[in-house]
Coordinates of C-alpha atoms in Angstrom, one line a residue:
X31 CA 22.4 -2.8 46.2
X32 CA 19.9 -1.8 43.7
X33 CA 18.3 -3.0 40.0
X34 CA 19.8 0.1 38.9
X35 CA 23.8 -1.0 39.8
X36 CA 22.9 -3.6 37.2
X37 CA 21.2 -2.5 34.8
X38 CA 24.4 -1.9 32.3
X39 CA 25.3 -5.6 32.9
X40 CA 22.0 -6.7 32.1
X41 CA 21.5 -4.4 28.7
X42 CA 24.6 -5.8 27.5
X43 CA 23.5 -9.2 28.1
X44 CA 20.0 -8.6 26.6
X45 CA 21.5 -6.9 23.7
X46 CA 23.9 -10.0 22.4
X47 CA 21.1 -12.7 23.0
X48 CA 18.7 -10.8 21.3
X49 CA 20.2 -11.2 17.3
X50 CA 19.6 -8.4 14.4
X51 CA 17.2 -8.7 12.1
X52 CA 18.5 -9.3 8.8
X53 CA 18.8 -6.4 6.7
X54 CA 18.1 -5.7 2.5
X55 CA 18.5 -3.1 0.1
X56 CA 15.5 -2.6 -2.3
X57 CA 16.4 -0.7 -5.8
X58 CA 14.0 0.8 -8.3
X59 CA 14.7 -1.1 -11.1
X60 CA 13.9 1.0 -14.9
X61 CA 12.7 -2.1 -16.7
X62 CA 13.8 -0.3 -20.5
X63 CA 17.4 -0.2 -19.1
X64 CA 17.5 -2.7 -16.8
X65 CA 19.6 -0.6 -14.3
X66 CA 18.7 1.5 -11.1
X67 CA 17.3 4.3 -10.8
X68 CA 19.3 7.4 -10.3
X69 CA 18.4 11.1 -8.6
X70 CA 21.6 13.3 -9.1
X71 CA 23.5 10.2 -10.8
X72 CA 23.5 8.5 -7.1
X73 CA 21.5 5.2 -7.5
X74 CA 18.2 5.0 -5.6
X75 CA 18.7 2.2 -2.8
X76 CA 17.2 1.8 0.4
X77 CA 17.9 0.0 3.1
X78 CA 15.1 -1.8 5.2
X79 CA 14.4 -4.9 7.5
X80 CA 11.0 -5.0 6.1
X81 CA 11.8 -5.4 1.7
X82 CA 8.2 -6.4 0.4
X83 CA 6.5 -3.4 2.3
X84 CA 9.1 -0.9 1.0
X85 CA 9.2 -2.7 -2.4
X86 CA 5.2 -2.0 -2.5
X87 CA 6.1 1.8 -1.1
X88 CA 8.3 2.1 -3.9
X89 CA 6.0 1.1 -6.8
X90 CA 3.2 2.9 -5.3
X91 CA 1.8 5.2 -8.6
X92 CA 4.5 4.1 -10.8
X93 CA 3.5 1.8 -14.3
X94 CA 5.0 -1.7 -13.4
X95 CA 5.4 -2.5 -17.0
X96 CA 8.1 0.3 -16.7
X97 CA 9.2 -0.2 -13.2
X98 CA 9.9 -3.1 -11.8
X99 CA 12.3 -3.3 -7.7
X100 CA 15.4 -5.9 -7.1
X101 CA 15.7 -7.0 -3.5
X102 CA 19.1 -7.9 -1.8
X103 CA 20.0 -9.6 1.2
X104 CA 23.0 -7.5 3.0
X105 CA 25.4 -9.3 5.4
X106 CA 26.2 -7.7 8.7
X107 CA 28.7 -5.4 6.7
X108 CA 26.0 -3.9 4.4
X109 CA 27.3 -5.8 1.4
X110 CA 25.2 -7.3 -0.7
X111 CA 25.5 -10.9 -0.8

């Protein structure tokens, strides 16, 4: 018998010991309106394991005394919690 008769076994195994990392969904937040910013009336979220670096992706060239980004913790659904 070979590795490769148990390699299935073994991803499987590997794959629930090793746990998600927690995702979040980072808004562009319009500080005059307080509300997210939209492109074709769809609000601008993204969703990202790494929020501060796509926060500072997101505010890159934009005036932060008009722009300002919420972050939210999502549970393993994708809501927001």
């Amino acid at each position: 018998m070979t590795m490769l008769n148990h390699l299935t076994a073994f991803a499987g195994r590997t794959r629930r010991i090793t746990p998600a990392p927690p995702r979040y969904a980072v808004s562009l937040i319009d500080r005059r309106t307080g509300k997210p910013h939209r492109i074709s009336d769809i609000p601008l979220r993204l969703i990202t394991c790494e929020p501060f670096e796509t926060a500072r992706e997101l505010m890159r060239d934009r005036d932060p005394a008009r722009w300002d980004t919420a972050i939210h913790r999502l549970d393993r659904k994708g809501t927001i919690q």
